[in-house]
mmCIF file of C-alpha atoms and ligand atoms in Angstrom:
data_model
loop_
_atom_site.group_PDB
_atom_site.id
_atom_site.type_symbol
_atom_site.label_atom_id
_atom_site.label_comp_id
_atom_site.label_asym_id
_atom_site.label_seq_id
_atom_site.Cartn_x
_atom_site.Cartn_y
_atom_site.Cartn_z
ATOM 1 C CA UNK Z 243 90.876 112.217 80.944
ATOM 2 C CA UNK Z 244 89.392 109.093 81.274
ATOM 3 C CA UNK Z 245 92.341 106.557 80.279
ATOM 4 C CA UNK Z 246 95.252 108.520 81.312
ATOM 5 C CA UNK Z 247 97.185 106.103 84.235
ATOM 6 C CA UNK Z 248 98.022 109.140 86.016
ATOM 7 C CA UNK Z 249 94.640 110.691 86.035
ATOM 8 C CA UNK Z 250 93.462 107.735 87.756
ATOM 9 C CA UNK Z 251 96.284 107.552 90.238
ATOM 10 C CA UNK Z 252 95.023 111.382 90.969
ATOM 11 C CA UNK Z 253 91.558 110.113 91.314
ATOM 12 C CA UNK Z 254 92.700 107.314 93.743
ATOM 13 C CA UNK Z 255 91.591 104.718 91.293
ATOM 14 C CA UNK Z 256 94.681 103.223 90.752
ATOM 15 C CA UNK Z 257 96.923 102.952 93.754
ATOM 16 C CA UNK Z 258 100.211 104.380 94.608
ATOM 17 C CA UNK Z 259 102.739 104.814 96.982
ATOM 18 C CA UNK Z 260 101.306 108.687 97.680
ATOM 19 C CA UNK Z 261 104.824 110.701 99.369
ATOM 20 C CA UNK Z 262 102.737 114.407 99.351
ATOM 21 C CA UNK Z 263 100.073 116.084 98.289
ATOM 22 C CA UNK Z 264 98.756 119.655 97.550
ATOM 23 C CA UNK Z 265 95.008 120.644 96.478
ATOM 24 C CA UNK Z 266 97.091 120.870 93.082
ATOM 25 C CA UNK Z 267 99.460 118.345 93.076
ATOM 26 C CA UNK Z 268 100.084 114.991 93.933
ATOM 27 C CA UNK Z 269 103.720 113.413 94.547
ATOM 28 C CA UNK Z 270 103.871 109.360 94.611
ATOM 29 C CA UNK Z 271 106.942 106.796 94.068
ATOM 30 C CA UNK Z 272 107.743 105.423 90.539
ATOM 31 C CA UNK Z 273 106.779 101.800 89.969
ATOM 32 C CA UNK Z 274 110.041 101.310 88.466
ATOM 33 C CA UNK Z 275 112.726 103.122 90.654
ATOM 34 C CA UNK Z 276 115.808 104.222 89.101
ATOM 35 C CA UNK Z 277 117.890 105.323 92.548
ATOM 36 C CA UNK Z 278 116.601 105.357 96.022
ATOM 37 C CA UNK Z 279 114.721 108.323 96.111
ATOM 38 C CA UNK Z 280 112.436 108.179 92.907
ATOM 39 C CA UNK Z 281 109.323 110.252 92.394
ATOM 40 C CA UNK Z 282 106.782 111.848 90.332
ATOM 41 C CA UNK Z 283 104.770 115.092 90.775
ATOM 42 C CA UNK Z 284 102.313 115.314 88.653
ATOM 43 C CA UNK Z 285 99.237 118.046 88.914
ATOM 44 C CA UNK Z 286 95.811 117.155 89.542
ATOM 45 C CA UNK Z 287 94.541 118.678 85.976
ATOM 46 C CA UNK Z 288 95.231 116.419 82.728
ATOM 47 C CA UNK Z 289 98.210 118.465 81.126
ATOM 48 C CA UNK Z 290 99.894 116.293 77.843
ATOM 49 C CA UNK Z 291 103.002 117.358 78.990
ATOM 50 C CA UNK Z 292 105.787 120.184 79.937
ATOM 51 C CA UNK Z 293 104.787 122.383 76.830
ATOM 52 C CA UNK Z 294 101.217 121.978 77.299
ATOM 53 C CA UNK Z 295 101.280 122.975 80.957
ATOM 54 C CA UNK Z 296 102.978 126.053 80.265
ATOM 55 C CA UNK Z 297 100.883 127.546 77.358
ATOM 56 C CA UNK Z 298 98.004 126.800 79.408
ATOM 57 C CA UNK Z 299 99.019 127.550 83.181
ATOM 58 C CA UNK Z 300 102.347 128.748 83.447
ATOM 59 C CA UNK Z 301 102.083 129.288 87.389
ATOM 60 C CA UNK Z 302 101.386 126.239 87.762
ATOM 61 C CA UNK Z 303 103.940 124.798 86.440
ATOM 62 C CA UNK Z 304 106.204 126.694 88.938
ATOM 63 C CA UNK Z 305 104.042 125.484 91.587
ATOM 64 C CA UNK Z 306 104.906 121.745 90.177
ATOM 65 C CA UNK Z 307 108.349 122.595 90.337
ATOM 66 C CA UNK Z 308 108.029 123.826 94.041
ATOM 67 C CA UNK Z 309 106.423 120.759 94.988
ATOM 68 C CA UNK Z 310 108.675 118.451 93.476
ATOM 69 C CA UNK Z 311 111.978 120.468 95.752
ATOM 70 C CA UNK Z 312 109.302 120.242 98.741
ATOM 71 C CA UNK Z 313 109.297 116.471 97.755
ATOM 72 C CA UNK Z 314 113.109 116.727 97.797
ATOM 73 C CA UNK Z 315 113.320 118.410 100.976
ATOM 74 C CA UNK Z 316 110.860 115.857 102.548
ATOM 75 C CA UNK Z 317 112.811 112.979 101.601
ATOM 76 C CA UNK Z 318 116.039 113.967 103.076
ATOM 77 C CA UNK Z 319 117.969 114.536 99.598
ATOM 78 C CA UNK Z 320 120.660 116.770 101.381
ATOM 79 C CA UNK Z 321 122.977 115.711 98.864
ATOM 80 C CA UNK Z 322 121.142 117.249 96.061
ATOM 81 C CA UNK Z 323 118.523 115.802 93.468
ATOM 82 C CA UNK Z 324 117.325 116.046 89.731
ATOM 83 C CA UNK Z 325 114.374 116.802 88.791
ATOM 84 C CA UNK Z 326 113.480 115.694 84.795
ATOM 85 C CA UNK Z 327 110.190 115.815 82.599
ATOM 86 C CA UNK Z 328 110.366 113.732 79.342
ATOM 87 C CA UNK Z 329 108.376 115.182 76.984
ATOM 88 C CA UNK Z 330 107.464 113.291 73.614
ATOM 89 C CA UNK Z 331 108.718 109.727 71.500
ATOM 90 C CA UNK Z 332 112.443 111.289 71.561
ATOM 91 C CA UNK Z 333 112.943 112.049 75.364
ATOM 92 C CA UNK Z 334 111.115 108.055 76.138
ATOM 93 C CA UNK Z 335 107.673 110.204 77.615
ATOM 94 C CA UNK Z 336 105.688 106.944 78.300
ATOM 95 C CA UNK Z 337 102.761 108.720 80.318
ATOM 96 C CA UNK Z 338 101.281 111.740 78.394
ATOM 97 C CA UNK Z 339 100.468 113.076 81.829
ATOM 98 C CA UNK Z 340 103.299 115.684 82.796
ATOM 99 C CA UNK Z 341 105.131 114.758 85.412
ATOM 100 C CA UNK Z 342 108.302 115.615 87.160
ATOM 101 C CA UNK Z 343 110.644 112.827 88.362
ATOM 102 C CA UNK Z 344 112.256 113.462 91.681
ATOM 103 C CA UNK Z 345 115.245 111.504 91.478
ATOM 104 C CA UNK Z 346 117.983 111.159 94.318
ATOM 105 C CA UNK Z 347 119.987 109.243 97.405
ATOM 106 C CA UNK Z 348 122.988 108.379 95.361
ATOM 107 C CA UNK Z 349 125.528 109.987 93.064
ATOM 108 C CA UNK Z 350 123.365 110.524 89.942
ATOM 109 C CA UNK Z 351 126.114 110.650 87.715
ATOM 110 C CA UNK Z 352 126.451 113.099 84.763
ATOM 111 C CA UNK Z 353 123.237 113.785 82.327
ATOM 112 C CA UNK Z 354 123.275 111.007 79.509
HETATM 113 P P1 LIG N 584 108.194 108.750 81.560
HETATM 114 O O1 LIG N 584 108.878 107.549 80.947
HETATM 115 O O2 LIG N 584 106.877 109.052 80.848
HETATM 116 O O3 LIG N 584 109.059 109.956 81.725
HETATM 117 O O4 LIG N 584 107.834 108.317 83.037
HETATM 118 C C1 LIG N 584 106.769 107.488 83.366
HETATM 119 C C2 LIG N 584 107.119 106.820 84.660
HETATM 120 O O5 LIG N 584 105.940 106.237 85.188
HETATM 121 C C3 LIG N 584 108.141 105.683 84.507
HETATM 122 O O6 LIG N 584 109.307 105.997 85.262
HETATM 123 C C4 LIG N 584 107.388 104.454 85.048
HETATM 124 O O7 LIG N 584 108.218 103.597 85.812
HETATM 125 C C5 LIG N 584 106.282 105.068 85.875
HETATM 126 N N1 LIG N 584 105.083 104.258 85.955
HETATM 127 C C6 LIG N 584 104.492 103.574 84.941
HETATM 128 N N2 LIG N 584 103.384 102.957 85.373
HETATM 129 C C7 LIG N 584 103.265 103.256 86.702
HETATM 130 C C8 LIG N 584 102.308 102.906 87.713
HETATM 131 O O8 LIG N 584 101.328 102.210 87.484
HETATM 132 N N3 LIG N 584 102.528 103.405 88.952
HETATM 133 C C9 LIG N 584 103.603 104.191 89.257
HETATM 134 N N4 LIG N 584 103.726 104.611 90.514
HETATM 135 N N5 LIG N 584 104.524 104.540 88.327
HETATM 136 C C10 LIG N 584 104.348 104.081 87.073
HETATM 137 ZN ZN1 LIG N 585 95.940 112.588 82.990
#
């Protein structure tokens, strides 16, 4: 996909803050942090979003998953974490690029 943000961010044309990395998957910090520990594993392959991913690679999708509680693990969030994928206008998806936010390092509070 040639103008998806995160696509590019995968590519290493846009830069980011890059936390981990799998030949799949790629884990780097939101631009916009919403606790201390914030974020986002996205795949390497151009997915619209949670739905998408799943009709067309379901094991990959659990391999997202696993990377984003490897994330998790790697920052220190003994204390536990949430993971969350927005998907559409409703939810506030902004990036039709699925990704998983790793969010964590505080009380999060219960689910809005
Ligand atoms: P969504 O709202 O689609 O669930 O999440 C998109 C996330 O991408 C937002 O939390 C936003 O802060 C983050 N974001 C937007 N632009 C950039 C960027 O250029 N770099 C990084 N690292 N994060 C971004
Ligand atoms: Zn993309």
């Amino acid at each position: 996909m040639t103008d998806c943000l995160f696509c590019k961010i995968v590519a290493g044309e846009v830069p980011a803050d890059i936390v981990a990395q799998t030949e799949e998957t790629v884990a780097f910090r939101d631009i916009a942090p919403q606790a201390p520990t914030h974020v986002l594993v996205v795949p390497r392959a151009h997915h619209e979003d949670v739905g998408a991913l799943a009709s067309a690679e379901p094991a990959l999708l659990g391999r997202l998953f696993a990377a984003a509680a490897d994330v998790a693990r790697i920052e220190g969030l003994d204390g536990g974490y949430r993971l969350l994928t927005n998907t559409g206008r409703d939810a506030g998806q902004t990036v039709s690029h699925v990704h998983v936010h790793v969010l964590g390092g505080r009380p999060l509070g219960a689910l809005a």
